[in-house]
PDB file of C-alpha atoms in Angstrom:
ATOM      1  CA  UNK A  15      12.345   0.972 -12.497  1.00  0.00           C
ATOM      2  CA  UNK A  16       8.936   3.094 -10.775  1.00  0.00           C
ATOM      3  CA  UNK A  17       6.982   0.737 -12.978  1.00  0.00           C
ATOM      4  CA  UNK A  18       8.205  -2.267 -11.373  1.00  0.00           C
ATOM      5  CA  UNK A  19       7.846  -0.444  -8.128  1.00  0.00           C
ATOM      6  CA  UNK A  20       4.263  -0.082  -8.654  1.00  0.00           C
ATOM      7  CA  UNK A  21       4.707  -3.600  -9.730  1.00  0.00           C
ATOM      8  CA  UNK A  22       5.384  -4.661  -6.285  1.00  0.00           C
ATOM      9  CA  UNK A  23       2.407  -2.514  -4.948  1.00  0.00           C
ATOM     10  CA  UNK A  24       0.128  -3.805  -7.076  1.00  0.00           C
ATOM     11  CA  UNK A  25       1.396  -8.101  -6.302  1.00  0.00           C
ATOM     12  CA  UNK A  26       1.192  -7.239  -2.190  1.00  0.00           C
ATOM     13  CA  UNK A  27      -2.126  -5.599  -2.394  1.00  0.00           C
ATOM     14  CA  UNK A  28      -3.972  -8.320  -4.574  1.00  0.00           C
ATOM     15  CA  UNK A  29      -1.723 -10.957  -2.439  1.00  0.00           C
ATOM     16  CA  UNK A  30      -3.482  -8.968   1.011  1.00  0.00           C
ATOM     17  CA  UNK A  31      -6.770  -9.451  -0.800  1.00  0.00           C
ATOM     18  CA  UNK A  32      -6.576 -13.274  -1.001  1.00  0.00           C
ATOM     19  CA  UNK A  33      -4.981 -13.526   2.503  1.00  0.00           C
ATOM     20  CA  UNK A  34      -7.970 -11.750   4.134  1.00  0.00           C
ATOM     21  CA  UNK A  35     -10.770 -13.144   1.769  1.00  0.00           C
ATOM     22  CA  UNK A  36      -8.772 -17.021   2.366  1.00  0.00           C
ATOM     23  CA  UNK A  37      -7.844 -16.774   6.283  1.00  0.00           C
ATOM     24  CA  UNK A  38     -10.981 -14.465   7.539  1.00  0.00           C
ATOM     25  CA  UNK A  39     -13.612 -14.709   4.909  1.00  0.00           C
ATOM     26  CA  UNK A  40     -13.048 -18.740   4.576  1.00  0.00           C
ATOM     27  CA  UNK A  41     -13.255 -18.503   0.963  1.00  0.00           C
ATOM     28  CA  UNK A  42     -12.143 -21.831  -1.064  1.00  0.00           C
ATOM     29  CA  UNK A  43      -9.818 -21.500  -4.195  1.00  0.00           C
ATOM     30  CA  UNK A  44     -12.891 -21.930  -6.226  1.00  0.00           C
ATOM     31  CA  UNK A  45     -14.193 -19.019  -4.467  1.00  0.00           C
ATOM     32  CA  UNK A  46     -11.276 -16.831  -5.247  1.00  0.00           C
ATOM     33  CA  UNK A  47     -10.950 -17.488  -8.797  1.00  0.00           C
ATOM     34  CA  UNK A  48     -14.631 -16.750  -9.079  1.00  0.00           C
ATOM     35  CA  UNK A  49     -14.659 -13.342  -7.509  1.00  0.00           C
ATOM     36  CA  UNK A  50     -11.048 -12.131  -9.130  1.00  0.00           C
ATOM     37  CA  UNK A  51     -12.741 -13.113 -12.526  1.00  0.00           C
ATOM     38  CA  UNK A  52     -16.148 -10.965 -11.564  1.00  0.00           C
ATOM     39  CA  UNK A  53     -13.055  -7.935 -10.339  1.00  0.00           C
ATOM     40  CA  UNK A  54     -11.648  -8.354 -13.880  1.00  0.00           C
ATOM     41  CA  UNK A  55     -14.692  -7.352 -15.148  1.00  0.00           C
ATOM     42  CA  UNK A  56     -14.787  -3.929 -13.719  1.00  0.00           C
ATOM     43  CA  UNK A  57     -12.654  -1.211 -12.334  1.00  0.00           C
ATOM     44  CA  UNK A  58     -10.003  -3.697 -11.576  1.00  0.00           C
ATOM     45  CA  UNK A  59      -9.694  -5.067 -14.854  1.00  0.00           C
ATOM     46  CA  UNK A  60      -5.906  -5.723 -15.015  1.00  0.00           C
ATOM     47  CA  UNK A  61      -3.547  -8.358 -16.536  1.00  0.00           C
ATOM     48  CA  UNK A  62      -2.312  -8.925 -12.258  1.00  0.00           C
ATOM     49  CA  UNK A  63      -6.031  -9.545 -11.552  1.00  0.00           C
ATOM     50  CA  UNK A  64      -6.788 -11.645 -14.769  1.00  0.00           C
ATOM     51  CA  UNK A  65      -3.776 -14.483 -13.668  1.00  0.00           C
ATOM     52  CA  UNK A  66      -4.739 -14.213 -10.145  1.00  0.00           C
ATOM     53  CA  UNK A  67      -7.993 -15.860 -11.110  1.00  0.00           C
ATOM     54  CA  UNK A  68      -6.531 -18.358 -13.187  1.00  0.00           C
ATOM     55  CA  UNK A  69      -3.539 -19.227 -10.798  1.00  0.00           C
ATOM     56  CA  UNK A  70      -6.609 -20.244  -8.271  1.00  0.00           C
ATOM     57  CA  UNK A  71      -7.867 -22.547 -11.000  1.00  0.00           C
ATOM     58  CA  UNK A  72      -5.305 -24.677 -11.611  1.00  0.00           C
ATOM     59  CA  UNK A  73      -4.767 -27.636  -9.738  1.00  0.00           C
ATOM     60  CA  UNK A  74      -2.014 -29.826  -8.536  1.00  0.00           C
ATOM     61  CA  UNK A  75      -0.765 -32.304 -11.085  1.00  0.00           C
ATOM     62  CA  UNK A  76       1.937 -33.460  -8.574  1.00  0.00           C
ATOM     63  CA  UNK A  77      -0.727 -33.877  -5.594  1.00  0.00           C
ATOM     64  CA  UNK A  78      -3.950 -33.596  -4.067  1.00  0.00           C
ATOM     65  CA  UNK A  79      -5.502 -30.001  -3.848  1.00  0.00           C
ATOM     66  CA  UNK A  80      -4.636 -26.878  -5.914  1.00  0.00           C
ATOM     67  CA  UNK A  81      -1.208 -25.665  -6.621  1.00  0.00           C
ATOM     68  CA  UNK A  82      -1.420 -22.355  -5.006  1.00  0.00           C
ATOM     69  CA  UNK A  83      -1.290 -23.904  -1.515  1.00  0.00           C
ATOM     70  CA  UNK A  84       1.852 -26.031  -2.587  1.00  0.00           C
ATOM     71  CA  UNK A  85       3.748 -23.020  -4.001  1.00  0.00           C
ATOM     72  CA  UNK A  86       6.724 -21.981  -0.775  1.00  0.00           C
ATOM     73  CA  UNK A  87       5.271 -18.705   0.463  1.00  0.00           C
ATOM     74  CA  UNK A  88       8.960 -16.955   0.235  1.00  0.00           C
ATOM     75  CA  UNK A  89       8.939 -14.421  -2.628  1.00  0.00           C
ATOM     76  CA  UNK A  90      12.303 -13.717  -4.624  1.00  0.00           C
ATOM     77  CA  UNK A  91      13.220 -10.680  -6.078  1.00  0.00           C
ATOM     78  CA  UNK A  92      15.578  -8.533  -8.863  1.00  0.00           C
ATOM     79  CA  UNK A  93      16.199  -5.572  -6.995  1.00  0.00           C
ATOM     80  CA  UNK A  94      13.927  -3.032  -8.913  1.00  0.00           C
ATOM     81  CA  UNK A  95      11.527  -2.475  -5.884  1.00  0.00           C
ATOM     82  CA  UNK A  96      14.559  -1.759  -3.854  1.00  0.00           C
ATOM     83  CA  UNK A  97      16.245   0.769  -6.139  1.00  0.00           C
ATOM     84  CA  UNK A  98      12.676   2.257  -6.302  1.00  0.00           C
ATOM     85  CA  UNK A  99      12.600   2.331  -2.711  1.00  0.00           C
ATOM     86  CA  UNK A 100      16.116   3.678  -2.767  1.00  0.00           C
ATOM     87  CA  UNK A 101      15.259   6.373  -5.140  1.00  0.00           C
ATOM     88  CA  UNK A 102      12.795   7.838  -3.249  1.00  0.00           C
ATOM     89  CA  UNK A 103      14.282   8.057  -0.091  1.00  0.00           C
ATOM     90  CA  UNK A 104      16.847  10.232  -2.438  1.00  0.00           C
ATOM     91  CA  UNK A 105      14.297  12.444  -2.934  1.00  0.00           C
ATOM     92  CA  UNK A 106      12.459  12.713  -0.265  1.00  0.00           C
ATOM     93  CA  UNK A 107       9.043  11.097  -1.524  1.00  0.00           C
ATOM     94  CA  UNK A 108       7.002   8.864   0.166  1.00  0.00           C
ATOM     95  CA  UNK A 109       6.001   5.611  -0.523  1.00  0.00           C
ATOM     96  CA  UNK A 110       4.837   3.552   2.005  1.00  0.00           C
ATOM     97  CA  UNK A 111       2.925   1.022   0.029  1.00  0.00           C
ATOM     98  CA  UNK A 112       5.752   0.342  -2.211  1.00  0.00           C
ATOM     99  CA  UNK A 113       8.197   0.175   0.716  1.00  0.00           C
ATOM    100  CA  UNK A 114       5.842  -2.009   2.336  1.00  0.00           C
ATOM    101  CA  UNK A 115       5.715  -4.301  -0.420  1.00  0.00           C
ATOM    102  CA  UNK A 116       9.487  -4.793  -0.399  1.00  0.00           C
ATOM    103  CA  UNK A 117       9.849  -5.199   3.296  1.00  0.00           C
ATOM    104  CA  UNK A 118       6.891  -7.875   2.953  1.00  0.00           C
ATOM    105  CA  UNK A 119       9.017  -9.623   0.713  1.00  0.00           C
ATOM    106  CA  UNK A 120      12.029  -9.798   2.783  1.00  0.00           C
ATOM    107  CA  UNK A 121       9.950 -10.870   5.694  1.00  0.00           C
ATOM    108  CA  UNK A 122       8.636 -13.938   3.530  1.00  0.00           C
ATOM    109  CA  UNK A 123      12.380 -14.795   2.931  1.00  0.00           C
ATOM    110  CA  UNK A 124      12.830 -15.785   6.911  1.00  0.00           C
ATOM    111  CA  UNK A 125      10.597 -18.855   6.392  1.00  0.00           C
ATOM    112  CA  UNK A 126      12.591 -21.014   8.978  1.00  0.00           C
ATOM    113  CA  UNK A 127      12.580 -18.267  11.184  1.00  0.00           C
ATOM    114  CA  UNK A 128       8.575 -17.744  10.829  1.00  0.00           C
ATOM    115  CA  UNK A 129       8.152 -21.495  11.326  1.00  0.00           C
ATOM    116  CA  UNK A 130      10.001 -21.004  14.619  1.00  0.00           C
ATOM    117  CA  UNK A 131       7.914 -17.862  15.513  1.00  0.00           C
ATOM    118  CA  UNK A 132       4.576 -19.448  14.691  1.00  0.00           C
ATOM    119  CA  UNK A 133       5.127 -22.180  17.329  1.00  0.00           C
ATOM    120  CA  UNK A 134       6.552 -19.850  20.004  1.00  0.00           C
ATOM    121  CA  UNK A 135       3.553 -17.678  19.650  1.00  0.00           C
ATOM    122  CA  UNK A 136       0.930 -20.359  19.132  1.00  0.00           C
ATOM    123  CA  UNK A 137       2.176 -22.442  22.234  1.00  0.00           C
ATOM    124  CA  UNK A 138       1.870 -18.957  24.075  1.00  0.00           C
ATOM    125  CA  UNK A 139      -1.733 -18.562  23.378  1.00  0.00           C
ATOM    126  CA  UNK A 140      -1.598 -16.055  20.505  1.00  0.00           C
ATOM    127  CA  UNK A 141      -3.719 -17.903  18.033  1.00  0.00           C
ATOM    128  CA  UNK A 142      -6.379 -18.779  20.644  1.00  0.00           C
ATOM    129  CA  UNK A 143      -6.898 -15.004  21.285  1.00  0.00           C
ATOM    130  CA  UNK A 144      -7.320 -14.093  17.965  1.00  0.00           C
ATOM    131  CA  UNK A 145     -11.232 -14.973  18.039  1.00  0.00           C
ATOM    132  CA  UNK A 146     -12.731 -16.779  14.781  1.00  0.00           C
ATOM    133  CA  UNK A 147     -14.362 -13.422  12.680  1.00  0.00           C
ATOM    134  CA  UNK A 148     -18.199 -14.203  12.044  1.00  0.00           C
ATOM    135  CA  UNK A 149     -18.448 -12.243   8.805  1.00  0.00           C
ATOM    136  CA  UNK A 150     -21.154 -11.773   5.578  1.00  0.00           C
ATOM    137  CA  UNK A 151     -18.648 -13.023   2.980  1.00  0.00           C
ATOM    138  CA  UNK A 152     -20.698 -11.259   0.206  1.00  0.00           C
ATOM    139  CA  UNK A 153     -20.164  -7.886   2.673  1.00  0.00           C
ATOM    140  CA  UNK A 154     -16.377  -9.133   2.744  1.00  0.00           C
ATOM    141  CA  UNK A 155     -15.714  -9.525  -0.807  1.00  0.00           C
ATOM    142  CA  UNK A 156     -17.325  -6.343  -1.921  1.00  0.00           C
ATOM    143  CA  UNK A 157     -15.249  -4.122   1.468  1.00  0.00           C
ATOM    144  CA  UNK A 158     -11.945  -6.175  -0.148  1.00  0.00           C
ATOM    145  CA  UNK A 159     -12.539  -4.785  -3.674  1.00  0.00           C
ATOM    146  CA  UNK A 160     -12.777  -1.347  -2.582  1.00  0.00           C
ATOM    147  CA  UNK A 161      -9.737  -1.435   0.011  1.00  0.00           C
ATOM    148  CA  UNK A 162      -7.552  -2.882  -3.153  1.00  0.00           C
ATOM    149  CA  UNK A 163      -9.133   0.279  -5.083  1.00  0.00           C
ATOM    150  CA  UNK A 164      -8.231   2.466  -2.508  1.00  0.00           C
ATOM    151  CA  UNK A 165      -5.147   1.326  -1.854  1.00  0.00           C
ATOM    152  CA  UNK A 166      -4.337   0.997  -5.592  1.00  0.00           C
ATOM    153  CA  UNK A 167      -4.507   4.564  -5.588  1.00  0.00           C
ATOM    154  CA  UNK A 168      -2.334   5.527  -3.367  1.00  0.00           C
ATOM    155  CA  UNK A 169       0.269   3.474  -4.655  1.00  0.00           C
ATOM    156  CA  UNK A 170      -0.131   4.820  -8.266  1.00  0.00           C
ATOM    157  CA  UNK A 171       0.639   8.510  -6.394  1.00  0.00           C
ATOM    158  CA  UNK A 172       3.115   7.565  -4.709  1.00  0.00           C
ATOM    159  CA  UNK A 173       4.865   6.085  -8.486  1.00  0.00           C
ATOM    160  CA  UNK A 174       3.793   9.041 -10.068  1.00  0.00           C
ATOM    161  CA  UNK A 175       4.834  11.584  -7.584  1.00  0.00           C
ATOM    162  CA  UNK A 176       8.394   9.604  -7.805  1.00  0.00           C
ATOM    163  CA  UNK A 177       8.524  10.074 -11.659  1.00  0.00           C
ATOM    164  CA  UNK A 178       7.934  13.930 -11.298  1.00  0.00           C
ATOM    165  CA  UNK A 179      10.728  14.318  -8.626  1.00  0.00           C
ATOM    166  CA  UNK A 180      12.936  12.304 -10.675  1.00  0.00           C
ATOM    167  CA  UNK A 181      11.684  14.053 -14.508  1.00  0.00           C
ATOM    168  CA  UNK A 182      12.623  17.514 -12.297  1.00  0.00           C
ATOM    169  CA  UNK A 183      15.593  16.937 -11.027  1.00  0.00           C
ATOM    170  CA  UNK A 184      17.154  15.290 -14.180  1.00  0.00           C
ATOM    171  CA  UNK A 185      15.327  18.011 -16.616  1.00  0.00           C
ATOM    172  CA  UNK A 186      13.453  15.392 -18.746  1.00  0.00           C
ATOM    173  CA  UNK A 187       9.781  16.914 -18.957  1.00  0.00           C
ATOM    174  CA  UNK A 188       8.187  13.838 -18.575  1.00  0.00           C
ATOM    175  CA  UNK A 189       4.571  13.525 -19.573  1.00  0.00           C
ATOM    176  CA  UNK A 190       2.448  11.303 -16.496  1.00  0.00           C
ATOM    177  CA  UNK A 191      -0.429  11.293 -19.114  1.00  0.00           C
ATOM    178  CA  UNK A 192       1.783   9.922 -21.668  1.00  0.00           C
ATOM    179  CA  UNK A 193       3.547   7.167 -19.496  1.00  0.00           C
ATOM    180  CA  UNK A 194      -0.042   5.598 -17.933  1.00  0.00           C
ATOM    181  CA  UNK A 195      -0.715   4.936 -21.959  1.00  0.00           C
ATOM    182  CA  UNK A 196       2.450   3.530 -22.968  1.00  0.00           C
ATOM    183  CA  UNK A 197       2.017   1.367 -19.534  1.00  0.00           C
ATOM    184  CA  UNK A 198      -1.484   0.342 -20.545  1.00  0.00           C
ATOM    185  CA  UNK A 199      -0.389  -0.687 -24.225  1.00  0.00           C
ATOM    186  CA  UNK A 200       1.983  -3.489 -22.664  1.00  0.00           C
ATOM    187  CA  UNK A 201       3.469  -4.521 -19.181  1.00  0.00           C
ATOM    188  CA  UNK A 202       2.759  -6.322 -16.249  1.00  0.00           C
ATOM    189  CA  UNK A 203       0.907  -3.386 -15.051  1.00  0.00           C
ATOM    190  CA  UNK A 204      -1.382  -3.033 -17.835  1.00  0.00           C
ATOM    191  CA  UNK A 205      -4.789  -1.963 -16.423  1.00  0.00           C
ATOM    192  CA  UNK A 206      -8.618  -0.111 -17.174  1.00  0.00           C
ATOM    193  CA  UNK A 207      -6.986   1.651 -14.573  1.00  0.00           C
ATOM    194  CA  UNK A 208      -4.354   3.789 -16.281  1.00  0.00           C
ATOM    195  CA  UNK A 209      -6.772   5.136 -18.577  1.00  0.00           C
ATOM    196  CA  UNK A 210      -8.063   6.877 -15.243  1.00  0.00           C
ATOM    197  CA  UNK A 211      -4.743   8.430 -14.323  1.00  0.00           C
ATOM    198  CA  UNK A 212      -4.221   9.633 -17.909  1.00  0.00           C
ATOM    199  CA  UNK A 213      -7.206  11.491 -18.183  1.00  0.00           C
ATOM    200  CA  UNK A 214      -6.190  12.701 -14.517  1.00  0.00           C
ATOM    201  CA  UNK A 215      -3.297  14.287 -16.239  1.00  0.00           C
ATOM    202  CA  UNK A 216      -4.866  15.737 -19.209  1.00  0.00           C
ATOM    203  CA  UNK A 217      -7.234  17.457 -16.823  1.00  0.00           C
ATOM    204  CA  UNK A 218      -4.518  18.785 -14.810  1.00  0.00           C
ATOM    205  CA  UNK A 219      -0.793  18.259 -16.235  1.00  0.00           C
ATOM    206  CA  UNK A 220       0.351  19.814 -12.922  1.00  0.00           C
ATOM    207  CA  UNK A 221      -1.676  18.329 -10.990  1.00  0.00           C
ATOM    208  CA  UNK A 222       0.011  17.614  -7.319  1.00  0.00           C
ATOM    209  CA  UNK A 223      -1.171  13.805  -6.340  1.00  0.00           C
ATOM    210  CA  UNK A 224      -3.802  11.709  -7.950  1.00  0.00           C
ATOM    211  CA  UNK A 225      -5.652  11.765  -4.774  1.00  0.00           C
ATOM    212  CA  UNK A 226      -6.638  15.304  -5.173  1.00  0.00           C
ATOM    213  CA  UNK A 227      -7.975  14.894  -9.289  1.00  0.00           C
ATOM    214  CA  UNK A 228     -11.640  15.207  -8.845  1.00  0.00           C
ATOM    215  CA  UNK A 229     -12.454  12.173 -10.171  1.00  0.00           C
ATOM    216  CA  UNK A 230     -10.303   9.962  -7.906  1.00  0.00           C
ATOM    217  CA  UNK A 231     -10.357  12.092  -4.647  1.00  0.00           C
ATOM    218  CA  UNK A 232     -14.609  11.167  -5.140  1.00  0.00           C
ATOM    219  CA  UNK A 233     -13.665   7.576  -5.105  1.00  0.00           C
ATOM    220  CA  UNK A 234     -11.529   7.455  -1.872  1.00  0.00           C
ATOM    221  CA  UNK A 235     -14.104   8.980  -0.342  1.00  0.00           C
ATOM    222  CA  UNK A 236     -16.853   6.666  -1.374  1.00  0.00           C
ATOM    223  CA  UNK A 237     -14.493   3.492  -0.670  1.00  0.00           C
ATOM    224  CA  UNK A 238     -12.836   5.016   2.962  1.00  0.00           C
ATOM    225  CA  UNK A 239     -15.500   3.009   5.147  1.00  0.00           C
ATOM    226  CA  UNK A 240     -14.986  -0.202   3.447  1.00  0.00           C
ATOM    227  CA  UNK A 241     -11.650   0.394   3.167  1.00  0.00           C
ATOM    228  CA  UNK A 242     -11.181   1.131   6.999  1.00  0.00           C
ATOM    229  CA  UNK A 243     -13.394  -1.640   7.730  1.00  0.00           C
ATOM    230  CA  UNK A 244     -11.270  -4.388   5.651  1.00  0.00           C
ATOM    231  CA  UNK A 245      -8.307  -3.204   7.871  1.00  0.00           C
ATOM    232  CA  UNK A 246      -9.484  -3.379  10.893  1.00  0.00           C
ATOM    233  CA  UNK A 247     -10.758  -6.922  10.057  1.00  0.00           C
ATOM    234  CA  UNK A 248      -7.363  -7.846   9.530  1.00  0.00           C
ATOM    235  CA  UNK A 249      -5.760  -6.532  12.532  1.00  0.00           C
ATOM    236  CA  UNK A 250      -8.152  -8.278  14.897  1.00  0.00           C
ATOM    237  CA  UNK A 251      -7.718 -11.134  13.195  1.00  0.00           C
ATOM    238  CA  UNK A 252      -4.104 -11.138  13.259  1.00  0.00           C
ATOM    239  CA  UNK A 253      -4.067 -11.054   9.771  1.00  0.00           C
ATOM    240  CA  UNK A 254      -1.223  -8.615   8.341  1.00  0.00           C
ATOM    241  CA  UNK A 255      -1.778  -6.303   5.722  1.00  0.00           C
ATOM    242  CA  UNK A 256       0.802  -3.874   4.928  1.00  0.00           C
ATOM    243  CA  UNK A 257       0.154  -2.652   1.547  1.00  0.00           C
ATOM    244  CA  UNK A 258      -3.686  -1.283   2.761  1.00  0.00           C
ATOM    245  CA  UNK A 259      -2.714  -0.003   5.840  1.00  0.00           C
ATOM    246  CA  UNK A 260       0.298   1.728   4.765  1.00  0.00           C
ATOM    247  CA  UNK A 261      -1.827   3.137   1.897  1.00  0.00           C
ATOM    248  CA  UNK A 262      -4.617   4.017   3.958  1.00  0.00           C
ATOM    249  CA  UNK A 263      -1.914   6.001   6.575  1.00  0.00           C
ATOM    250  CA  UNK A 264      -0.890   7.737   3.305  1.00  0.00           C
ATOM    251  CA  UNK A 265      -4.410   8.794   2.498  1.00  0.00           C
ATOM    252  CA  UNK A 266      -5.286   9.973   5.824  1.00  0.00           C
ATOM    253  CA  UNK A 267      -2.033  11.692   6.477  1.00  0.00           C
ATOM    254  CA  UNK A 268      -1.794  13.745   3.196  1.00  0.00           C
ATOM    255  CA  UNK A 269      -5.680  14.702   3.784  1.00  0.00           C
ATOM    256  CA  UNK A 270      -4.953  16.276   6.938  1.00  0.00           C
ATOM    257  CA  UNK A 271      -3.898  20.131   7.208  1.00  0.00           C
ATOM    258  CA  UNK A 272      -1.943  19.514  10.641  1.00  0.00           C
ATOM    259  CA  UNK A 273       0.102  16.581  11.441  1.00  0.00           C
ATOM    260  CA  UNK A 274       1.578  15.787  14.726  1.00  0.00           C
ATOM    261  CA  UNK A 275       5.094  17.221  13.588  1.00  0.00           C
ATOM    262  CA  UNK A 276       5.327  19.439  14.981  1.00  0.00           C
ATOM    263  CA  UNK A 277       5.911  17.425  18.513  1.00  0.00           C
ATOM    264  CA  UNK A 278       8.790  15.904  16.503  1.00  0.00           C
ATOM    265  CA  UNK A 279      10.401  18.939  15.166  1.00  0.00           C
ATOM    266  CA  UNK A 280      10.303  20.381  18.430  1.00  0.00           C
ATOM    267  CA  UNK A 281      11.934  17.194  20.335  1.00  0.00           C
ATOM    268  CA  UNK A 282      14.863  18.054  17.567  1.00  0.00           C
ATOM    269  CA  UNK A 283      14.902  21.699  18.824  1.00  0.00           C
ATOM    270  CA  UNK A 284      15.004  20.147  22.396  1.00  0.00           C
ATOM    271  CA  UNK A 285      18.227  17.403  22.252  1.00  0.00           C
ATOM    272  CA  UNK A 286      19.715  18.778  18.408  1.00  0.00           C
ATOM    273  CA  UNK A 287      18.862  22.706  18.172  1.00  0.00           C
ATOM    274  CA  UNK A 288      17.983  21.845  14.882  1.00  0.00           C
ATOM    275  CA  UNK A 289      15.196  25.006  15.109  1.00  0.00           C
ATOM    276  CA  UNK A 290      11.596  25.353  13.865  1.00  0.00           C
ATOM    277  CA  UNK A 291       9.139  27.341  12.365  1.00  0.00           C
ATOM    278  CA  UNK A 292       5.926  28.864  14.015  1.00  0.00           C
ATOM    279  CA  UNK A 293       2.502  28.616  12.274  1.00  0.00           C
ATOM    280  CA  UNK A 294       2.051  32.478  13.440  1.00  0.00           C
ATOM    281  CA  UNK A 295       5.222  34.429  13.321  1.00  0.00           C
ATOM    282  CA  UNK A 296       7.552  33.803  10.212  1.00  0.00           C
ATOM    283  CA  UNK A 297      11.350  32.748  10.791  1.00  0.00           C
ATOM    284  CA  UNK A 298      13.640  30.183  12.642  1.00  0.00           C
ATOM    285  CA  UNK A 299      13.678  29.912  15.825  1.00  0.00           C
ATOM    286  CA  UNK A 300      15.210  28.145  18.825  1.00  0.00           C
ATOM    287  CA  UNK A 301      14.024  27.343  22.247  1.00  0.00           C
ATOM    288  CA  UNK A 302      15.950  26.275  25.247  1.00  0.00           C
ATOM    289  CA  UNK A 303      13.701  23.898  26.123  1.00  0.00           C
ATOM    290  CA  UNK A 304      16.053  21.797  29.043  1.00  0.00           C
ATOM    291  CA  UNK A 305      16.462  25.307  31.143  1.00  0.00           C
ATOM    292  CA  UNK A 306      12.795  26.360  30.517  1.00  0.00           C
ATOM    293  CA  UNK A 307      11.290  22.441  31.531  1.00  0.00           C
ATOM    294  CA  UNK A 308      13.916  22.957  34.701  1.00  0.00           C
ATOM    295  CA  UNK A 309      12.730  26.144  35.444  1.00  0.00           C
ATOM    296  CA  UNK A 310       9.321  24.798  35.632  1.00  0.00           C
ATOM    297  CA  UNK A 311       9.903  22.158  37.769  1.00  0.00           C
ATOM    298  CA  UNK A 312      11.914  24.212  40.574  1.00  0.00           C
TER     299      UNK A 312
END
């Protein structure tokens, strides 16, 4: 089930690849099957990447064109990404890129509805405001192969980190090592990749998220600029991307020591006396915050 999970991270991020490279880099099909081919010959190397290239290859026998840009953009589903979503919810794990994946698909199942939309927003000026990106494709094309790197990552963790929680709570000793080879011997996921995240494992059997394994937390730093630049791209050109961003809020949230939750747990002190903790003084603790804000004020 986390395998097909990953699954749907892997489809969305290679799909937000082509959209930005297609809609902001101008690239042709021809293009595209020409630089996933060159991806599948490095890090990337994966069966997903491999039938990208050949799906932009293969034209229309029905038509003019190639049959990419006659496929429906509405994406169906079984249900796995769900109950993978589902699951870790359960157990309080995140992942955002594989969530984001699975809301991207239901979004592409309101086509008539997006139709709709699109005019409403074109007729009010949207498009027009969205200014035409001058870009270096070659800069493009190598920022978009280490954004889907990146953001690869993050959705491996998140899989990985769902396996644990799951092996723990079920008693299963799972092996994470063991499970990225069996993956690479034969699935849809099959990738160079996983030979990565085993040796990841045999370095560290424990080891908390992939982002921290030497080898990998070295590589998000090396891609962060491209991979910040890529997204950026793509919001000011209206373009969305999900899957990256997502992963990329996932990177830079789990890298920081101090998140802004405390503002939240505190608003649930304020309206729930739900308590919190203090960074200096151990313990619960409860403020009235109503009397001491209407104090203030008198």
């Amino acid at each position: 089930m986390v395998h097909n999970g990953i699954e749907y991270g892997d489809m969305q991020l290679i799909a937000e690849a082509y959209d930005v490279l297609k809609s902001v880099g101008k690239l042709s099909n021809e293009e595209l099957k020409d630089v996933f081919t060159e991806w599948n010959k490095g890090e990337l190397l994966s069966f997903l990447v491999e039938i990208t290239a050949d799906i932009f290859g293969i034209k229309d026998d029905k038509g003019e064109g190639h049959l990419v840009d006659k496929v429906l953009d509405k994406t169906g589903m079984k249900g796995t990404g769900k109950w993978t979503v589902q699951q870790a919810a359960d157990l309080s794990i995140a992942a955002p890129t594989i969530a984001a994946s699975l809301d991207s698909r239901f979004l592409s199942g309101l086509k008539e509805e997006r139709v709709i939309a699109a005019k409403v927003f074109n007729a009010g000026g949207v498009e027009d405001s969205l200014s035409n990106q001058v870009v270096d494709k070659k800069k493009l094309i190598d920022d978009v192969r280490q954004a889907l790197y990146a953001s690869k990552i993050c959705s491996y963790a998140q899989g990985m980190n769902l396996i644990r929680a799951k092996s723990e709570e079920k008693g299963w000793d799972l092996k994470l090592g063991e499970l990225a080879r069996i993956w690479k011997g034969g699935c849809i996921i099959r990738a160079i990749f996983l030979d990565r995240i085993k040796k990841a494992y045999d370095r560290d059997a424990n080891l908390a998220n992939l982002l921290i394994d030497p080898e990998f937390s070295k590589e998000m730093i090396e891609r962060q600029s491209a991979w910040r630049r890529v997204v950026c791209l793509a919001v000011s050109s209206g373009i969305s991307t999900p899957g990256m961003s997502s992963s990329l809020a996932y990177f830079d949230s789990y890298r920081r020591d101090r998140l802004p939750a405390n503002l939240v747990q505190a608003q649930r002190d304020y309206f729930g006396a739900h308590t919190y903790e203090r960074v200096d003084i151990p313990g619960s603790y409860h403020t009235e915050w109503f009397k001491l804000a209407k104090h203030s004020k008198i």
